[in-house]
Each structure stands twice: as C-alpha cells, then as structure tokens.
Coordinates of C-alpha atoms in Angstrom, one line a residue:
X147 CA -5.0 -21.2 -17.7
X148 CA -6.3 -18.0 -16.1
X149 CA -4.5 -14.9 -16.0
X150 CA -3.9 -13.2 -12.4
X151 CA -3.6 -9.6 -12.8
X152 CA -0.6 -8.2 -11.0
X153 CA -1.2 -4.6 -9.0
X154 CA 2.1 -3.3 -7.4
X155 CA 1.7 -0.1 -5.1
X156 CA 5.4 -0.1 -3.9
X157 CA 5.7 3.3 -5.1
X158 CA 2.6 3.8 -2.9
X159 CA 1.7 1.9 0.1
X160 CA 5.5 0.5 0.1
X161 CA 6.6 3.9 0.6
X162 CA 4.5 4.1 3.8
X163 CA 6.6 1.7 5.1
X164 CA 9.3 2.9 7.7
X165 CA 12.5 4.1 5.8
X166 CA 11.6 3.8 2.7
X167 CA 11.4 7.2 0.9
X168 CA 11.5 7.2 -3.0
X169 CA 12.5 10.2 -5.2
X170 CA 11.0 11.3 -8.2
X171 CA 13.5 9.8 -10.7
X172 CA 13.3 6.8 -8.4
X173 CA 9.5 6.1 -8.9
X174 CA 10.3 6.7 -12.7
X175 CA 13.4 3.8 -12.5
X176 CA 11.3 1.3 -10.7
X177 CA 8.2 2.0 -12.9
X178 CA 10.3 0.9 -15.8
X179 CA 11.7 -1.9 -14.2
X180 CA 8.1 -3.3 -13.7
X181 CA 7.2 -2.9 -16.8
X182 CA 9.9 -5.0 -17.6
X183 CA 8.7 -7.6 -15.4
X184 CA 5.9 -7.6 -16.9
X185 CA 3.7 -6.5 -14.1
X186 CA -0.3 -5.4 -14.7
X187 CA -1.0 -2.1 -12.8
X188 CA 1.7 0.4 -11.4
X189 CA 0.3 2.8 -8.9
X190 CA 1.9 5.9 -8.6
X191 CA 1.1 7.4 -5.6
X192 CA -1.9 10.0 -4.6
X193 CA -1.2 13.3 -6.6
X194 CA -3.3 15.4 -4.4
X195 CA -0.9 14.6 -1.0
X196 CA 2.6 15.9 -2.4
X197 CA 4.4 17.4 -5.2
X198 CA 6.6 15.0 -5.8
X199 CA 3.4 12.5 -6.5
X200 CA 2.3 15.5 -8.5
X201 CA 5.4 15.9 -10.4
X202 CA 5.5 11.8 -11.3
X203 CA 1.9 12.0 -12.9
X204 CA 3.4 14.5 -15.5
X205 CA 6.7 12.6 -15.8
X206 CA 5.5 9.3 -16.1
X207 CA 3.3 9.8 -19.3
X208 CA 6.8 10.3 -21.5
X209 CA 8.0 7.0 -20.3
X210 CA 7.6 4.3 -23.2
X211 CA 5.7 1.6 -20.9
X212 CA 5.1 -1.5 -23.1
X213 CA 2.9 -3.5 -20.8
X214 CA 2.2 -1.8 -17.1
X215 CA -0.8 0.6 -16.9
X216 CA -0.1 3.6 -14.3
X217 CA -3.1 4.2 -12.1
X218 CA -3.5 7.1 -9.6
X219 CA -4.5 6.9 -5.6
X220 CA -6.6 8.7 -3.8
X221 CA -10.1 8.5 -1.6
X222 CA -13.7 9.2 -1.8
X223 CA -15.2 12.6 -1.9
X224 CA -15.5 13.9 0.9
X225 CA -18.8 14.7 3.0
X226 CA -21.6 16.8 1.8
X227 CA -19.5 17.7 -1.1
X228 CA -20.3 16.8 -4.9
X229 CA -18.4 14.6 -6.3
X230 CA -17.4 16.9 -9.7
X231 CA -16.7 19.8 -6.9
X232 CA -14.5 17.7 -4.4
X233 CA -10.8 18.4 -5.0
X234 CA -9.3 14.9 -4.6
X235 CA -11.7 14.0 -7.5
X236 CA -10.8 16.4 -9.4
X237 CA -7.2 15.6 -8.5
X238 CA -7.4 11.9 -9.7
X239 CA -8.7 13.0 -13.2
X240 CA -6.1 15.5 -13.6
X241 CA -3.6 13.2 -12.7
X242 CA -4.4 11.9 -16.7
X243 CA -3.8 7.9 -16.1
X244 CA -5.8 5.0 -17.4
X245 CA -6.1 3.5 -14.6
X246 CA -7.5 5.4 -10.7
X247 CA -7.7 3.4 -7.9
X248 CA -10.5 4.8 -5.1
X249 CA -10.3 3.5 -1.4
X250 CA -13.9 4.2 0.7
X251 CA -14.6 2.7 3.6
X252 CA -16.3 -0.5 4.4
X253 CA -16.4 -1.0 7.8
X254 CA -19.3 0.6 9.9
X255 CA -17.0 1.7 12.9
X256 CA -14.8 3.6 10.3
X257 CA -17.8 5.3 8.8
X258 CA -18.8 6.2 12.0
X259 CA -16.2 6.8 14.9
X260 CA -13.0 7.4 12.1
X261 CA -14.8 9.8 9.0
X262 CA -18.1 10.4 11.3
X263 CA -20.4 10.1 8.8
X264 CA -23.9 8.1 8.6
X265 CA -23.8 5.2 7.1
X266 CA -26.1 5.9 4.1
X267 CA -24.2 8.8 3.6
X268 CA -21.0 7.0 3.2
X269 CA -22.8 4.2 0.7
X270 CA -23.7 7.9 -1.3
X271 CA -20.0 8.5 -1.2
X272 CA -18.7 5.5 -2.6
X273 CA -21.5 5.4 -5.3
X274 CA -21.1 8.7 -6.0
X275 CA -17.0 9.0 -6.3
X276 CA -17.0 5.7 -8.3
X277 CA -19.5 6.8 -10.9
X278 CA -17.6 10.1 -11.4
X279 CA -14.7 8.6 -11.8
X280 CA -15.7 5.9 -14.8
X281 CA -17.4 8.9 -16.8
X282 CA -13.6 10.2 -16.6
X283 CA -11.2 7.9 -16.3
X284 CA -11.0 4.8 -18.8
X285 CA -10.9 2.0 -15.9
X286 CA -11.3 2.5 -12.3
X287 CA -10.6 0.1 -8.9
X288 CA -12.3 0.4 -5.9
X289 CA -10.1 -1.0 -3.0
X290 CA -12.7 -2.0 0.0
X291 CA -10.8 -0.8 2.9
X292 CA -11.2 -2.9 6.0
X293 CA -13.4 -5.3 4.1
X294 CA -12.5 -8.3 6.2
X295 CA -12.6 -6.7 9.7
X296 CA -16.1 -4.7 8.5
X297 CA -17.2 -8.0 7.2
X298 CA -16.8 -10.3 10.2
X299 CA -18.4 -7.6 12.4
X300 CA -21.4 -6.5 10.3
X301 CA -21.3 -8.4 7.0
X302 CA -24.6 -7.3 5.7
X303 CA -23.6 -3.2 5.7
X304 CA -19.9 -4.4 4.0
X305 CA -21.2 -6.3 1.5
X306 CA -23.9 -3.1 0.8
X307 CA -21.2 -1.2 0.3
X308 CA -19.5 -3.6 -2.4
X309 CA -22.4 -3.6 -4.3
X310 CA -22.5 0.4 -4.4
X311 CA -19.5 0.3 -6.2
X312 CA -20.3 -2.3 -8.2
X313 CA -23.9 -0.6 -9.4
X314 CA -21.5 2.3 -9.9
X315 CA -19.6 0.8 -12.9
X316 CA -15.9 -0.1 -11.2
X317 CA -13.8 -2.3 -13.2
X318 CA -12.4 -4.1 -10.0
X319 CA -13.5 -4.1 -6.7
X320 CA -10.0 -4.9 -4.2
X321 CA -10.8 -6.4 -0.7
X322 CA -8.4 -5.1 1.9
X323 CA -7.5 -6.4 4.8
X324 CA -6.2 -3.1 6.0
X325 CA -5.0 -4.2 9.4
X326 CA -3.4 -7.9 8.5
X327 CA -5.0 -9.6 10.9
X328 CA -7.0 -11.5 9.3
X329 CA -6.9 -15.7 8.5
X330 CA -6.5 -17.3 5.3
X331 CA -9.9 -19.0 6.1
X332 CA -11.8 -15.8 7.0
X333 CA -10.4 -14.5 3.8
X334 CA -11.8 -17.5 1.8
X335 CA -15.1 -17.6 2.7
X336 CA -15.6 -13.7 2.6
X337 CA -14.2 -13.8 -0.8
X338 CA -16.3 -16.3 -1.6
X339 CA -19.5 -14.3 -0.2
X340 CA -18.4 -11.5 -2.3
X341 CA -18.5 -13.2 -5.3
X342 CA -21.8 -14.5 -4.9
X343 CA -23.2 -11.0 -4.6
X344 CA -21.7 -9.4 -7.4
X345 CA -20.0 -10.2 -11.0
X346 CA -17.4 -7.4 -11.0
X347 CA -14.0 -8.9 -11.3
X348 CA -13.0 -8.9 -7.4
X349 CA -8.9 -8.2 -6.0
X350 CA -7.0 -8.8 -2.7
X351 CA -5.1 -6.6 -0.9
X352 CA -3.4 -7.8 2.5
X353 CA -1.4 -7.0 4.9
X354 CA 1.6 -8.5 6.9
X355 CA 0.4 -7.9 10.5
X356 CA 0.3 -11.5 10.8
X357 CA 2.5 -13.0 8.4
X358 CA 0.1 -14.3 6.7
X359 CA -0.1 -11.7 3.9
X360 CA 0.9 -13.8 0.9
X361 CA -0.9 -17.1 2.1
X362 CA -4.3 -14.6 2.2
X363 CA -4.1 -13.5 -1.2
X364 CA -3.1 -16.8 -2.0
X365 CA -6.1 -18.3 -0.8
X366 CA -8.4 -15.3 -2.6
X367 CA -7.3 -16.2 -5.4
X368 CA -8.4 -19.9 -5.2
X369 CA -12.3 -18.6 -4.5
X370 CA -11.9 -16.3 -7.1
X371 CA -9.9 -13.5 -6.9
X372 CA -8.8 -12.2 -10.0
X373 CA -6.2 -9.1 -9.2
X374 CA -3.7 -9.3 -6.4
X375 CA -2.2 -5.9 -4.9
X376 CA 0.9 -5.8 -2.8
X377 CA 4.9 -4.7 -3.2
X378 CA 8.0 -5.8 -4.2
X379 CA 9.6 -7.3 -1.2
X380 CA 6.8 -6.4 1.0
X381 CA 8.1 -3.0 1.9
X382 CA 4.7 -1.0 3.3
X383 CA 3.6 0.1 6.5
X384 CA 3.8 -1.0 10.1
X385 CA 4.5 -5.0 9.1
X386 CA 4.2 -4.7 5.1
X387 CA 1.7 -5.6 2.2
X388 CA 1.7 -9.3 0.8
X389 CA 5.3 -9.6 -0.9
X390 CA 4.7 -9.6 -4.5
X391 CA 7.5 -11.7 -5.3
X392 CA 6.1 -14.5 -3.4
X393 CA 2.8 -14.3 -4.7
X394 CA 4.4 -14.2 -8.3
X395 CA 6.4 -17.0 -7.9
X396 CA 4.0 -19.4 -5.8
X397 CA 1.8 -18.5 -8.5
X398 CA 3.6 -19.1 -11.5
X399 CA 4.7 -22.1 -10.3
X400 CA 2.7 -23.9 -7.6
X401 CA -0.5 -23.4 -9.7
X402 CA -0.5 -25.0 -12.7
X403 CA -4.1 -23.1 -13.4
X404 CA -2.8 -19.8 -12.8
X405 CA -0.8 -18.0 -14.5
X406 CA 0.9 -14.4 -13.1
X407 CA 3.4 -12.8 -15.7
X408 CA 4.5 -13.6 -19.5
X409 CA 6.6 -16.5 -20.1
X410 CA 9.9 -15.9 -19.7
X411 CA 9.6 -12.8 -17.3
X412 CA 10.0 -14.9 -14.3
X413 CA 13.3 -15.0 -14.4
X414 CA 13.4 -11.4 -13.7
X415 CA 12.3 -11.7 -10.7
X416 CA 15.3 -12.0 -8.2
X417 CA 16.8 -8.9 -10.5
X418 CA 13.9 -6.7 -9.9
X419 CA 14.0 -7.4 -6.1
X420 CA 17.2 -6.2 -5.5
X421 CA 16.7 -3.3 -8.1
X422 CA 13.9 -2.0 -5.5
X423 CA 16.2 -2.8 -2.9
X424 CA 18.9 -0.9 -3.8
X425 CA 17.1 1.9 -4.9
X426 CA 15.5 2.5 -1.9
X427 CA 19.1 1.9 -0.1
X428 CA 18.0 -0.8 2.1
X429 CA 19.9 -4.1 2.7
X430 CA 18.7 -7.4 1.1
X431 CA 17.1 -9.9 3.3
X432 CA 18.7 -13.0 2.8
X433 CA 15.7 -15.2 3.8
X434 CA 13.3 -13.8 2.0
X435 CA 11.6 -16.6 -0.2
X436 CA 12.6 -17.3 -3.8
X437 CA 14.5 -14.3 -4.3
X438 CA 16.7 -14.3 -1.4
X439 CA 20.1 -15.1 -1.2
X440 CA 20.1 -17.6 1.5
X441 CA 16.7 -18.9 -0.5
X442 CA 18.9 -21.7 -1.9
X443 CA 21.9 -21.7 0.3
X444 CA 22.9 -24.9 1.8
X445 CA 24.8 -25.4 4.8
X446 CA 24.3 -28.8 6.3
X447 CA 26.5 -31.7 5.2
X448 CA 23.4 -33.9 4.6
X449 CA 21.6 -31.1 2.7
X450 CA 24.5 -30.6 0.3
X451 CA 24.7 -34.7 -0.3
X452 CA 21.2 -34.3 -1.0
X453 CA 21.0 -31.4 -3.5
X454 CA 24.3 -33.0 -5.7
X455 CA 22.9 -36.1 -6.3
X456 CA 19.1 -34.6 -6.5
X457 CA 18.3 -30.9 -6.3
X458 CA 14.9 -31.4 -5.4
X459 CA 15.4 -33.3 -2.5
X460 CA 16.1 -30.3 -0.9
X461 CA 15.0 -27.6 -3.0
X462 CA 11.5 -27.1 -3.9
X463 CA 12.1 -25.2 -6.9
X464 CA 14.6 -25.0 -9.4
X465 CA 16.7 -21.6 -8.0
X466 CA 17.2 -20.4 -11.9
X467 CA 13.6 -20.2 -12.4
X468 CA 13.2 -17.3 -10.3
X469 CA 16.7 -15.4 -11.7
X470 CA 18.6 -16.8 -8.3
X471 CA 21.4 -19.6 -7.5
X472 CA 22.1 -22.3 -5.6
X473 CA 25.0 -21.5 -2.9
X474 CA 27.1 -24.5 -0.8
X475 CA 28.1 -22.1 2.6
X476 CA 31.1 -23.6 4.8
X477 CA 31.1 -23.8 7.8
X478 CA 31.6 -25.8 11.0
X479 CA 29.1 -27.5 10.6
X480 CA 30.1 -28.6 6.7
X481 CA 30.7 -32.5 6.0
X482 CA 32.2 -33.2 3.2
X483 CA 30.2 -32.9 0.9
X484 CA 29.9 -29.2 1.1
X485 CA 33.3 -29.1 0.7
X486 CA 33.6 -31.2 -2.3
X487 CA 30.8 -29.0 -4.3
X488 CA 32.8 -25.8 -3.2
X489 CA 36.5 -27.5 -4.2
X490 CA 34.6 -28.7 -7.8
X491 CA 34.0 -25.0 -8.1
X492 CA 37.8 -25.0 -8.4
X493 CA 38.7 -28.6 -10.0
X494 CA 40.0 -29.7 -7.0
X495 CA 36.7 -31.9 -5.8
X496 CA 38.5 -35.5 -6.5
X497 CA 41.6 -34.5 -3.6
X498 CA 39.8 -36.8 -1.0
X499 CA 42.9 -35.7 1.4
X500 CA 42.8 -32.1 0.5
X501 CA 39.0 -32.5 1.1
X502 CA 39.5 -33.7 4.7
X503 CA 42.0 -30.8 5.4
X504 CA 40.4 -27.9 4.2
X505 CA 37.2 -29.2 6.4
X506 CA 39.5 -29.6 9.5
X507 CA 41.1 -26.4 9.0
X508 CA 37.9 -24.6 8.3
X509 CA 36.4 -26.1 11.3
X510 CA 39.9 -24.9 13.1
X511 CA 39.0 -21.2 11.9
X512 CA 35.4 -21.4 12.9
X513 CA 36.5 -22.4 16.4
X514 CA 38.5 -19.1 16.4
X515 CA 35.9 -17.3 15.1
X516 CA 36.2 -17.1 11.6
X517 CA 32.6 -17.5 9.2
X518 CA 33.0 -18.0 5.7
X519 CA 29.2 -17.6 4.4
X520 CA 29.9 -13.9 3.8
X521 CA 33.7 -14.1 3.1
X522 CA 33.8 -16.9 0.2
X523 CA 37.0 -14.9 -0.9
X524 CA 38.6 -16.0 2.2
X525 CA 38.0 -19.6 1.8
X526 CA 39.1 -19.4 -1.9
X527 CA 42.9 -18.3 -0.4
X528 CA 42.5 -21.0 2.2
X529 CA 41.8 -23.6 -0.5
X530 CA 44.5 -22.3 -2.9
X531 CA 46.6 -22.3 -0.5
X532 CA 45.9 -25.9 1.3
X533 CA 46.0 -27.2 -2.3
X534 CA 49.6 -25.5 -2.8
X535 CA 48.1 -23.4 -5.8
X536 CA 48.4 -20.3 -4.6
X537 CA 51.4 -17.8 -5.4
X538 CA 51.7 -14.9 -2.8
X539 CA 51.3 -11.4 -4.9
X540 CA 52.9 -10.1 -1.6
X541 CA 53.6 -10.3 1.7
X542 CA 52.7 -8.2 5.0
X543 CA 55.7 -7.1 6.6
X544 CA 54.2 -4.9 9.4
X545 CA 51.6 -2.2 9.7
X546 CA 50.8 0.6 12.4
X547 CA 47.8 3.4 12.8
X548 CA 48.0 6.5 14.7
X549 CA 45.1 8.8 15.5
X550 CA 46.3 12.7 16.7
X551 CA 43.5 15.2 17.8
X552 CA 44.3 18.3 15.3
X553 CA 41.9 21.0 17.0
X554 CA 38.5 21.7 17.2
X555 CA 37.3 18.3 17.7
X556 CA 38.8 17.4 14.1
X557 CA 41.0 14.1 13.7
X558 CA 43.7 12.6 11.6
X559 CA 44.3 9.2 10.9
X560 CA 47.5 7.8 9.7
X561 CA 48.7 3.8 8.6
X562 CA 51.8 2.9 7.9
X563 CA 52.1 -0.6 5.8
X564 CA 55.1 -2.5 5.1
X565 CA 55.3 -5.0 2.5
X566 CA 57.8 -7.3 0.5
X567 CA 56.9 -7.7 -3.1
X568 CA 59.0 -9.5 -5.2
X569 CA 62.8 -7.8 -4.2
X570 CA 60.8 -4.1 -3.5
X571 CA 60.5 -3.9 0.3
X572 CA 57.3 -1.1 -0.2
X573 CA 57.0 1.3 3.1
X574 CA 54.1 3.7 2.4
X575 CA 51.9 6.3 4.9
X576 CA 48.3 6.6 3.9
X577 CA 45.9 9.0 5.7
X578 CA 42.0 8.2 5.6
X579 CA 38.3 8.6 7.4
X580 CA 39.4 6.4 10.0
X581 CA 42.0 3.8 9.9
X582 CA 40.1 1.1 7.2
X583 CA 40.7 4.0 5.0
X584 CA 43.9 4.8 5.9
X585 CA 45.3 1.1 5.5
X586 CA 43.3 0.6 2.4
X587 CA 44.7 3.8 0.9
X588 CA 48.6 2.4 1.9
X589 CA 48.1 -0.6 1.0
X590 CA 46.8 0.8 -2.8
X591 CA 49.9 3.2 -2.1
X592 CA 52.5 0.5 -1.7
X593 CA 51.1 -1.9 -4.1
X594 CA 49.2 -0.1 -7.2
X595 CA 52.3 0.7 -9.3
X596 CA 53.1 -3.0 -9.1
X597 CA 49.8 -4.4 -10.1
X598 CA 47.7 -1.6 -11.9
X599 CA 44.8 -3.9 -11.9
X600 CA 43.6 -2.9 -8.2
X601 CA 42.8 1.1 -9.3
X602 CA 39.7 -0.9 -9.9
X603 CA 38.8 -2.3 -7.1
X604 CA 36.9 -0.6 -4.3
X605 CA 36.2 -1.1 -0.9
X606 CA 31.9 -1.7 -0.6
X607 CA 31.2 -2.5 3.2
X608 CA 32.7 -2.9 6.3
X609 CA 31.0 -5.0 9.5
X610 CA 31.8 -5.6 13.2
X611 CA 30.9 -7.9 15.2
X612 CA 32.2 -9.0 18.8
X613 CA 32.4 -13.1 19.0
X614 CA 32.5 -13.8 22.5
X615 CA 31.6 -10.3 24.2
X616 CA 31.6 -11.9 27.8
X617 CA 35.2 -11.5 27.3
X618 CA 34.9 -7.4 27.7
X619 CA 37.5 -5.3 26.4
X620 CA 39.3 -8.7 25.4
X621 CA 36.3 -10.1 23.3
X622 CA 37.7 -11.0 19.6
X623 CA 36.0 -9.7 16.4
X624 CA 35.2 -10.5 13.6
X625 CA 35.5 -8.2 10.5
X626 CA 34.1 -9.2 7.3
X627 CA 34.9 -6.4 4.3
X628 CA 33.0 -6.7 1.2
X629 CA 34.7 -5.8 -1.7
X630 CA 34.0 -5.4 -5.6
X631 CA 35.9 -4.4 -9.3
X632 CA 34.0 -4.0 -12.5
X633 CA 32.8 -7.7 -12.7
X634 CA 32.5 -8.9 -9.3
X635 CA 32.2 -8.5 -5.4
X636 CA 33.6 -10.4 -2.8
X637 CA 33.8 -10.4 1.0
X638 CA 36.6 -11.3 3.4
X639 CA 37.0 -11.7 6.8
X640 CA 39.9 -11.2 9.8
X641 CA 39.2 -12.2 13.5
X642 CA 41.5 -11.1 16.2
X643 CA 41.5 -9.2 19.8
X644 CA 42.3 -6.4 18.0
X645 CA 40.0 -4.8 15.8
X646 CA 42.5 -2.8 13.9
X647 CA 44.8 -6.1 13.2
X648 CA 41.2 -8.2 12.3
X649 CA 40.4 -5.1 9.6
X650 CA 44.0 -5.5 8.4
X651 CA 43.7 -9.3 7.8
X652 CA 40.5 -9.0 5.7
X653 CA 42.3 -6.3 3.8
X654 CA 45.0 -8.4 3.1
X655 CA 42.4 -10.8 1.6
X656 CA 40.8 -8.4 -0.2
X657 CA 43.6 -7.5 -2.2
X658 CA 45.2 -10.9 -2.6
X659 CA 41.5 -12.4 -3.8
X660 CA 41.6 -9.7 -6.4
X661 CA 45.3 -9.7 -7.6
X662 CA 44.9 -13.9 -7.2
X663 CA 41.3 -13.1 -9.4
X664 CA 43.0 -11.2 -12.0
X665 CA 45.5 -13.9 -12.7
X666 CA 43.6 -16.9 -13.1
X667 CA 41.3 -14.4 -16.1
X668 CA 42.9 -14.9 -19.7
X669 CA 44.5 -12.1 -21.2
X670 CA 42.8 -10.3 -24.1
X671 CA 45.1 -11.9 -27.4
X672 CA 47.2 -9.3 -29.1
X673 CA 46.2 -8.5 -32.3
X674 CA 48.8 -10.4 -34.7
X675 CA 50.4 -7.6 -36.6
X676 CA 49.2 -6.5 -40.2
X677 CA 51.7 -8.3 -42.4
X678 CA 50.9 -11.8 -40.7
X679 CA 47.1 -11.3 -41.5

C-alpha cells in the first residue's frame, strides 16, 4: 500500500480565502488539531508578509507535535539579487522549520508580463533559491506555480523549469494548478510527463475554479503523485483549494492501494472539520461530502426503506467511518418509513396507527409551513404528544412585547409572559436586546425557580425566513431557534403571520424539549448512607 503524503496550507492559502481570518492562537489550535489527525506537512504561513505569521514561527516550535512537520511559505529571490542576500530567503531560514515550501513561477507569460523577467533569468531564480534553501533547511518543496496552464501553452520551458528545481536538490516538486481551471485529463497526462523527466517525488496542488479540485488531485495521484496540498474544507481563495477531507476520505477508502492517514485517524475527520469551522466562525456546509451533515441525511420515503433494510443501498460509505451519522429528516415528503426509523428512536416504531398520524400531521404542519429538518426537538413534542406520552411542564397563558424609544436613538424592549405551572399562575416582565431576548429572559424569569435545570440552557441561534412572501406584509414565517445545555443542542421551530407569536412558539419548544429532556435522563443514585454500607 503506498503512503500519500498529506500537505494542509489552511493556515495559508485557506486564509486567503474571503472571510476567513485566523489569529495567532488560532493557527496554534488548528495546528494541533492536525497533528491529531494525523496529517503530513502543516504550513504556517509566509513569515516575511506579517507579524502575526512571524509571531507563529516562534510559537509553534513549543508545541509538542507528534506527527505533523511545520513548513514555512514564501517565493523565489527576487531579481538580480543573490540568493544568501535576498530578504525572503533569509526570512524562510529564520523562520527555523524543517520543512520550507518555495513557489517560482512556471509559466512563461508570468515570467514575462507578471515578474518581467527573462526567462533564463527566472530558471536562475528557481535553481538558485532552491539550492539555498536545502544547504539550510532540512527538507524543502517547490510548488510549480501555474504548472498546468504554463504546460499546455509552452510545455518545453515548464517542464525546464521543473527540472531546475529538481537539479537543485528539492525534496518535492508540487504542481499547481493556480487558476482551477484545468481538467482531470490535462492534469493526468501532464503529471504523467512530469514524471518521466524527473525522479523527485512530485505533489498536486489544485484549485476549485471549476469544481473539479479534488477529482484533479485525485487523478495525480493515480499517475503518480505522491503529496497532495489543499485545506480543510476547501476554504482558500476566489473558489477554494481541493478539500482535504475529500481527498482523505476518497482516498482512504476508494483506493484500496493508497493509503492517506494512520489507521484509526479517519474517524477524526468530521471532528476536525467542524473544529476549523468553528474556529474560523463560519457556518457548516451541510452538503459538503463525507463530513457534512446532510452527507448522510435521508429524506425520501424510498431512501429511508432502503438504508433500514441495507445501508449501502443508499449510502456509499459507512457514515461512522468518517466520525459522522446517519440522519432520517421528516418532512412532507416522508413515507412511512422515515417515520418508523425516527418513532424507533423513541420505542414507539411498532404503533402502525400512531405511525400514520404523526405522518399526516407532520404533513399538516408542513402545509402550514412548518420544517422539521432543523427543529428535531419539535417533532420529538409532536410525537410525545400524538403518542399521549408527553406531560406539559407548563402551559402558555399569554404573552405581550412593547418597544418605547428612550432618547438618543436608544431602545427598550419589554415581554410580559404568562404561564400556569402546576397551581402557580407565573406573570413575569423581562427586558432584553430585542424581544427574543426579552421573552427568553421571562420565560427563564417565570419558570427557573420551578425547574432549576434550565440556568443551563442557552439560547445558540435564531433564523427568519418568510414562507410565502407574495403575501407582503401578511407573508407567514418561519422561525427556527437552536438551542443547547451542557450535553446537547436542539433546534425548534414556530410559524405564524406574526413574527413575534412564531419566535414565541419555538421558545415554548425550546424550553419544554429541555425540561421534557431532563426528565426522561436518570437521576444520579444517592449515596446509601454509611451505616447501610
């Protein structure tokens, strides 16, 4: 089985990438978290462009890595300038990592028209900058910028310039396709050129300009390719790089002669996705492959059949492998069998008549409006209550919200909830940023002393969205609040004209999910006293 080295540059080119912006102890989290993975080659960034680059050089040599090398970024010498004298050189050594990554150019139009240089004096560049670097550094990368496009247009002077860095002593030599527009067939037999003119290891770096990023370095790596460069989740500039995660898992298991991580590090892999995710403070994509969370979500009635009497006749990998899960969504479009696996969830699967009324009613609901694929809590009441099983913590008596203008283009928001718990008719006042605030904050007000267990709970997101906005000012929304504690997080979901009375409903489901939650969970035992013992 051959080993395919794995080269992330999230910290690097997936910071180029629009939004994305990574602090210092950021880089230093998510270089750990690779590690973990267990992924080849981390590169930093380029520690002559900032000082925060600067600053993660010096930080990064205290972290205990057990498995990732950290390599520095940064470009050829410049023009007319000694190599030993140039200060990005000089820059890279400094930067004290075992690994430096050098990008020169490879296509003649850059040499010319972008750096203006001669071409003989960029080959001198490239030889020159490489050879400095492996008398200093312990292993060094060249990354062929624009190697496809320079190859298809003048293949002889790209292919020259390979070699230079190859006669200079590089470790790797990376083909880039810079601009990701290239096809996984040009990329094949370019590769394959490559390899015939030279015997340093070669890599693949692509890009997503035509979504074809992962299905290039897939396809290098069948001609020979040895090293694959890209990001976690694709982050990078204009379109992305080739999604590492994809390339990971299609390689671990699609190609039984490749091999792209330890065993048992796979399963890591949806975890460290999100990790990146949410430390960059973007939103997942659900649809993203492997690792998403719609990657194994099922939705159609004859899909769900399918996948409970065989998972793989609609799944085309075992969801666990990559660290994710199989979800059954219900909607409108659910048979029966979608409702069966989610009412098994809850021992109720064998009810054939509460199976055909939850699906009518949840097909009601949808008509309305209502969507249950982000609000499972929702349908969990619905079902407990269809099924006669639920026990009402509560009940909503009333609730109003005032907004008053308090000078100097300030506001205050005020709800009033009323609720009947137990015998205790609760009437509170809450004040807030705006009135989801100020009914979650009387709500907690009128409830908390009763059920203690909700100080833990905390409000997560709040979404809008109009249903039928033809309608104008009388379009219905649909709110959907997400929700979590210390264990879990849930969504719910209210629809009405109103979009104060639709936040309210999915309130009202947020806290009955969790005080309905913390009931079904077994009590801690009591310690049996010390003269029983």
């Amino acid at each position: 089985m051959t080993r395919i080295a794995i080269y992330d540059t999230t910290l690097r080119d997936g910071s180029q990438g629009e939004g994305v912006n990574f602090s210092l102890q950021d880089k230093l989290l998510i270089t750990a978290k690779l590690d973990e993975l267990g992924v080849d080659y981390v590169e930093g960034g380029y520690p002559l462009s900032n000082p925060k680059d600067a600053a993660y050089f010096r930080a990064v040599r205290d972290l205990p890595l057990e498995h990732a090398r950290v390599a520095a970024f940064g470009m050829t010498r410049r023009r007319d300038i000694a190599a030993e004298d140039d200060t990005g050189m000089k820059a890279l050594v400094a930067a004290g990592t075992p690994v430096v990554t050098v990008v020169g150019k490879t296509w003649d139009l850059h040499a010319r028209e972008v750096l203006g240089v001669s071409l003989e004096e960029n080959l001198r560049m490239i030889g020159d900058s490489v050879a400095f670097l492996v008398a200093n550094v312990s292993e060094v990368v060249y990354d062929a910028e624009h190697f496809f496009d320079g190859y298809r247009r003048n293949p002889d002077y790209a292919l020259e310039t390979i070699r230079k860095a190859a006669d200079a002593g590089a470790a790797w030599i990376a083909l880039c396709d810079t601009n990701g527009g290239s096809l996984p067939e040009e990329v094949a037999e370019a590769v394959a050129a490559v390899a015939r003119e030279v015997s340093v290891p070669l890599g693949i770096h692509t890009h997503n300009d035509g979504e074809l990023a992962v299905a290039n370095a897939l396809a290098a790596v069948r001609l020979g390719a040895r090293q694959v460069q890209g990001t976690i989740n694709g982050l990078g500039e204009r379109c992305g790089n080739a999604d590492l995660c994809s390339v990971i898992a299609n390689l671990s298991l699609k190609y039984p002669e490749f091999s792209a991580l330890a065993p048992g590090k796979l399963a890591r892999l949806t975890e460290v996705s999100r990790y990146v995710y949410e430390t960059a403070n973007m939103n997942f994509r659900p649809g993203q492959a492997f690792v998403g969370s719609s990657a194994f979500a099922h939705k159609g009635g004859m899909h769900v059949h399918g996948v409970r009497k065989i998972a793989s006749s609609y799944e085309h990998v075992d969801p666990t492998t990559v660290g994710n899960e199989r979800r059954i969504l219900v909607s409108e479009l659910s048979g029966k069998s979608n409702i069966a696996e989610k009412l098994a969830e809850h021992d109720l699967d064998q009810d054939q008549e509460l199976l055909s009324r939850v699906l009518d009613r949840v097909q009601d609901l949808e008509n309305e409006g209502y969507q249950f694929e982000a609000a499972e809590a929702s349908f969990v009441l619905l079902v407990e209550k269809l099924a006669g099983r639920h026990r009402e913590a509560f009940q909503s008596r009333g609730f109003r919200v005032s907004v008053a203008g308090v000078g100097d283009g300030a506001s205050l928001t005020e709800a009033t909830a009323k609720l009947q718990v137990g015998e205790a008719l609760e009437h509170t006042v809450g004040e807030g940023d705006g009135p989801v605030d100020a009914l979650d904050n009387a709500l907690r007000k009128a409830l908390e002393h009763h059920f203690p267990g909700l100080r833990s709970m905390h409000l997560v997101d709040y979404k809008v969205r109009v249903i039928n906005a033809r309608a104008g000012t009388a379009a219905r929304v649909r709110v959907v609040i997400e929700s979590s504690d210390e264990d879990a997080v849930w969504g719910t979901i209210g629809v009405s004209e109103n979009v104060i009375e639709a936040s309210w409903l999915a309130l009202l489901d947020a806290f009955e999910y969790k005080l309905s939650k913390d009931a079904r969970q077994p009590r801690p035992a009591r310690p049996e006293p010390a003269a029983a013992r």
